[in-house]
mmCIF file of C-alpha atoms in Angstrom:
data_model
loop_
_atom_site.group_PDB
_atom_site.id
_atom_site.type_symbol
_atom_site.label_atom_id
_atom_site.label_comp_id
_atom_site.label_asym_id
_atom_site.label_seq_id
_atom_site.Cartn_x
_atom_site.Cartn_y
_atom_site.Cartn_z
ATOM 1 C CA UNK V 22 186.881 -31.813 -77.808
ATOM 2 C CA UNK V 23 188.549 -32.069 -74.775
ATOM 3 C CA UNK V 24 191.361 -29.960 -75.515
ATOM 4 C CA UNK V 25 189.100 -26.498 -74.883
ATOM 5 C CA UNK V 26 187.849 -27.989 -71.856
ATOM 6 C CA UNK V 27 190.918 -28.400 -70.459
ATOM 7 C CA UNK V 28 191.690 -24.789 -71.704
ATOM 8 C CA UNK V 29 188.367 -23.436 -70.192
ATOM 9 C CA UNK V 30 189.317 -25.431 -67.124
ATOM 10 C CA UNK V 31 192.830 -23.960 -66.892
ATOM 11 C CA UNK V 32 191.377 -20.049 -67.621
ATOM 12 C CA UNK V 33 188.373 -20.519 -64.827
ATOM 13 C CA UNK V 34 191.120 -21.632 -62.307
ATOM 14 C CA UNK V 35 194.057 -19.460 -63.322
ATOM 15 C CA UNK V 36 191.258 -15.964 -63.234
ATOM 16 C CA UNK V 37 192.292 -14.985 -59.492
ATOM 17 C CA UNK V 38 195.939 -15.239 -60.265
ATOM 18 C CA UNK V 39 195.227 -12.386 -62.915
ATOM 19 C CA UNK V 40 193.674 -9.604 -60.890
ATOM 20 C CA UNK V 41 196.955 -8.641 -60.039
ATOM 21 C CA UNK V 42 198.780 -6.889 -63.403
ATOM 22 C CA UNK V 43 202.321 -7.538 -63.965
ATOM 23 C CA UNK V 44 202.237 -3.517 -63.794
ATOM 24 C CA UNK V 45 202.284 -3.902 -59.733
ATOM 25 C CA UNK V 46 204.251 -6.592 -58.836
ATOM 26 C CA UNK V 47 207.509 -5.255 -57.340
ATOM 27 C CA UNK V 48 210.878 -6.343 -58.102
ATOM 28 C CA UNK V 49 212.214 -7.660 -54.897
ATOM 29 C CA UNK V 50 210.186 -11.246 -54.385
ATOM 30 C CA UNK V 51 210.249 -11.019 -50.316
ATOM 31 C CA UNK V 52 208.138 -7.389 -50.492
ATOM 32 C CA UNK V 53 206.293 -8.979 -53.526
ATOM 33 C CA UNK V 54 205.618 -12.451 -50.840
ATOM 34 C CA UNK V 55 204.705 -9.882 -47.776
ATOM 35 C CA UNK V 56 202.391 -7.673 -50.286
ATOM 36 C CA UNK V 57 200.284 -10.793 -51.209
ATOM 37 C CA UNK V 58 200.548 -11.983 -47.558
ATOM 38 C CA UNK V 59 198.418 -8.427 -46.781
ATOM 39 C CA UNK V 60 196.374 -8.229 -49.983
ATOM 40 C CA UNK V 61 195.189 -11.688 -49.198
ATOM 41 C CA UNK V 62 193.409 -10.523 -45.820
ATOM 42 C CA UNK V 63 192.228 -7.301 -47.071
ATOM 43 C CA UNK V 64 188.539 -7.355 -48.376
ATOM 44 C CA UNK V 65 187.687 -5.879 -51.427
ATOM 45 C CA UNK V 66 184.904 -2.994 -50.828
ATOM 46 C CA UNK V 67 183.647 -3.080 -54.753
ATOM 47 C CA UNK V 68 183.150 -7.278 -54.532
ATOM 48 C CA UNK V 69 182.365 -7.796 -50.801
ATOM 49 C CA UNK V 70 183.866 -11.440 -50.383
ATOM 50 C CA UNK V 71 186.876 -11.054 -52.398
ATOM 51 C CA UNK V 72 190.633 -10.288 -50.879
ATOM 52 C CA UNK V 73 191.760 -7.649 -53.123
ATOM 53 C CA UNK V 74 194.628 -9.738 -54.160
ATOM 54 C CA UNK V 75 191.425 -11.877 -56.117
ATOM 55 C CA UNK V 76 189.309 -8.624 -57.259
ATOM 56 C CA UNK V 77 190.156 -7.459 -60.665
ATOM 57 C CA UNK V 78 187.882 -4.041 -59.720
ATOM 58 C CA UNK V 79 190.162 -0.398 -59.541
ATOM 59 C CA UNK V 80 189.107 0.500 -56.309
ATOM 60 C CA UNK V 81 191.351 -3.435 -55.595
ATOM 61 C CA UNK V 82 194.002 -2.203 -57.804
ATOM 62 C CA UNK V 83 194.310 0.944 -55.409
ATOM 63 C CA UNK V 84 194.565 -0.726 -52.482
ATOM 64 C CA UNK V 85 197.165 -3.361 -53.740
ATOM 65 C CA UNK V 86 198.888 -0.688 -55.318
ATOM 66 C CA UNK V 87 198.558 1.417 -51.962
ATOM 67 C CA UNK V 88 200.199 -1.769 -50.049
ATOM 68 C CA UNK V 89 202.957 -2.038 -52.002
ATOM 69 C CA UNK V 90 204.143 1.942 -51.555
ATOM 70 C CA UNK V 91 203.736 1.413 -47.483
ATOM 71 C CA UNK V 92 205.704 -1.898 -47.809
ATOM 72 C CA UNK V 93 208.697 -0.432 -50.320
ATOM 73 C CA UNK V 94 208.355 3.166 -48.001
ATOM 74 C CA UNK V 95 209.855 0.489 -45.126
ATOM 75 C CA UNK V 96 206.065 0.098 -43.489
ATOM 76 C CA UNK V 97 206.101 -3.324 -41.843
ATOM 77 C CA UNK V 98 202.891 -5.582 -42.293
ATOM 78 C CA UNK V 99 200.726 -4.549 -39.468
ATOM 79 C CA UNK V 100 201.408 -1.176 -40.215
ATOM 80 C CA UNK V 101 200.549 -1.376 -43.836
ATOM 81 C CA UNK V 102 197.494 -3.078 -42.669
ATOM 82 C CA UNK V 103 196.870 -0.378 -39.638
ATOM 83 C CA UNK V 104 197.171 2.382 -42.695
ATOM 84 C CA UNK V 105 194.301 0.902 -44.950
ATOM 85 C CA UNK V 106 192.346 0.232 -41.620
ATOM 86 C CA UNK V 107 192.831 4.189 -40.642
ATOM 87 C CA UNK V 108 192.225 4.841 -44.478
ATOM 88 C CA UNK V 109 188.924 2.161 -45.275
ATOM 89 C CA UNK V 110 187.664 1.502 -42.134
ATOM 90 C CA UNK V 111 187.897 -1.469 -40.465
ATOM 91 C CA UNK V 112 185.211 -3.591 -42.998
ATOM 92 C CA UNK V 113 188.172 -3.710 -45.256
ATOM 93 C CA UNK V 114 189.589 -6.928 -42.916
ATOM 94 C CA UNK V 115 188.664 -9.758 -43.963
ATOM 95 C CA UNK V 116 188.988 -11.126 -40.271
ATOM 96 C CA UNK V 117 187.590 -8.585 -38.330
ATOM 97 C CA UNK V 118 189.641 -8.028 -34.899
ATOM 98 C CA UNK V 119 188.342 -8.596 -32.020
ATOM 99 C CA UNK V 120 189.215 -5.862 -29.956
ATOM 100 C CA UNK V 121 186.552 -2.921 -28.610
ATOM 101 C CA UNK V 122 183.305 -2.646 -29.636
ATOM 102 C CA UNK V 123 183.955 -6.086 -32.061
ATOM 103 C CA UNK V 124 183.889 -8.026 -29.087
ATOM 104 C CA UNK V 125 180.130 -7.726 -29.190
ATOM 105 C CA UNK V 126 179.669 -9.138 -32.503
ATOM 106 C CA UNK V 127 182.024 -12.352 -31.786
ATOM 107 C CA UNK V 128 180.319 -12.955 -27.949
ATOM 108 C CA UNK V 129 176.413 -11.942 -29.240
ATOM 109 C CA UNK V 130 176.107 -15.329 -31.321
ATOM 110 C CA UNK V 131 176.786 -17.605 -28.627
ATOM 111 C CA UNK V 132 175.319 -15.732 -25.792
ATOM 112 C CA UNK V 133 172.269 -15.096 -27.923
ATOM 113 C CA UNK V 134 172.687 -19.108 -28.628
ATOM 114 C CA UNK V 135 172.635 -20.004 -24.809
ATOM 115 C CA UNK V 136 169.435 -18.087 -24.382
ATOM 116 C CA UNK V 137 167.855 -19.506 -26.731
ATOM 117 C CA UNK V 138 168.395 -23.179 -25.444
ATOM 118 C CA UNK V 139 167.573 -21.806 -21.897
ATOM 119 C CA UNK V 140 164.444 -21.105 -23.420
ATOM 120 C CA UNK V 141 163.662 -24.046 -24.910
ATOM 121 C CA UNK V 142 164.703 -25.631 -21.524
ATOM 122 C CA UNK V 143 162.714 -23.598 -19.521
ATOM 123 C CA UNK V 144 159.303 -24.314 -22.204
ATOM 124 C CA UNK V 145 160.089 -27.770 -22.446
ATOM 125 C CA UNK V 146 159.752 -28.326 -18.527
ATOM 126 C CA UNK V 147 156.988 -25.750 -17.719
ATOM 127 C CA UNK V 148 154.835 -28.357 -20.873
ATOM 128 C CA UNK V 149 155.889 -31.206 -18.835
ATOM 129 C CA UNK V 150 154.313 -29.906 -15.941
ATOM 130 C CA UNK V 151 151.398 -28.399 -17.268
ATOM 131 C CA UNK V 152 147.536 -30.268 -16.170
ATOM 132 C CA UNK V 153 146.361 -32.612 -19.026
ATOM 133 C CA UNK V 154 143.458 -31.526 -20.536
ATOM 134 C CA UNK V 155 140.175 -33.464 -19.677
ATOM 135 C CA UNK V 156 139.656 -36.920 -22.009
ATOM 136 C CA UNK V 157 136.536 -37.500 -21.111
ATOM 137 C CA UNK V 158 135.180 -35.401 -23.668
ATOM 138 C CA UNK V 159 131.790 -33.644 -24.032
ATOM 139 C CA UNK V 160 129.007 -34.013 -21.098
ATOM 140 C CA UNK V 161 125.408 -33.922 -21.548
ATOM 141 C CA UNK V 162 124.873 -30.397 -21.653
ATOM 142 C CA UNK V 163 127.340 -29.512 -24.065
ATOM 143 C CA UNK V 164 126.253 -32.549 -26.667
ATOM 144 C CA UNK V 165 122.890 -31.186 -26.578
ATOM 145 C CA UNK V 166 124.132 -27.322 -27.334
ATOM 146 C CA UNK V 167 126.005 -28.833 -29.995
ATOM 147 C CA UNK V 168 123.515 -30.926 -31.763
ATOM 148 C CA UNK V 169 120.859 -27.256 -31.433
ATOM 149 C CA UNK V 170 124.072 -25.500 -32.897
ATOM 150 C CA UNK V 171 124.384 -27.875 -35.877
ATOM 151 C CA UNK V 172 120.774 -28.370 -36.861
ATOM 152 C CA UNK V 173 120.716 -24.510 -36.967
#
């Protein structure tokens, strides 16, 4: 019984290791180490959160498959990279850059983080400040408009 368990175990955890087919691994081991290095921080744009090294979709296959022409055409890494960018578009990183128009996206959450706590700072004092509202409950006038309201 818990010889298939161990088996199941060994399958679930060996899955990612799979999505790459013996079909595209290249002979020489360094290109094969910088090709994984790449696939490994390129996003897969079938699965979303998968690096297409983990993906076992075609369009992943491609794209590992496109890596490993650019590295054995003599392409170093950030240019095999810079050639799926120009190709994909730049939601195929997996870490966006954060150069240009990106910069807005890493500086929004903590600017948009600061106003809020401004905010709260700024409410928090002006309720501080604010005139109590009277204790002393109803007067006279206001008893006897209530008692005509609720015997209507």
């Amino acid at each position: 019984m818990l010889r298939p368990l161990l088996v199941a175990l060994c399958v679930a955890l060996a899955s990612p290791a799979w999505a790459v087919q013996p079909d595209e691994i290249l002979d020489d081991p360094v290109l094969e180490s910088r090709a994984r290095d790449i696939s490994a921080g390129l996003r897969c744009l079938v699965c979303r959160n998968e690096s297409i090294d983990e993906s076992n979709a075609d369009l992943a296959r491609d794209m590992r498959l496109l890596v490993r022409e650019r590295l054995v055409a003599g392409d170093s890494n950030e240019a095999a990279v810079a050639f799926i960018v120009d190709r994909y578009g730049e939601y195929v990183l997996l870490r966006p850059t954060t150069a240009g128009a990106n910069i807005i996206l890493w500086v929004a959450a903590p600017i948009m983080f600061l106003i809020a706590l401004g905010s709260a700072a700024v409410y928090l004092r002006q309720r501080d400040k604010a005139p109590e509202a009277d204790k002393a409950g109803l007067n006279d006038d206001e008893k006897r408009r209530l008692a005509e309201l609720l015997k209507e």
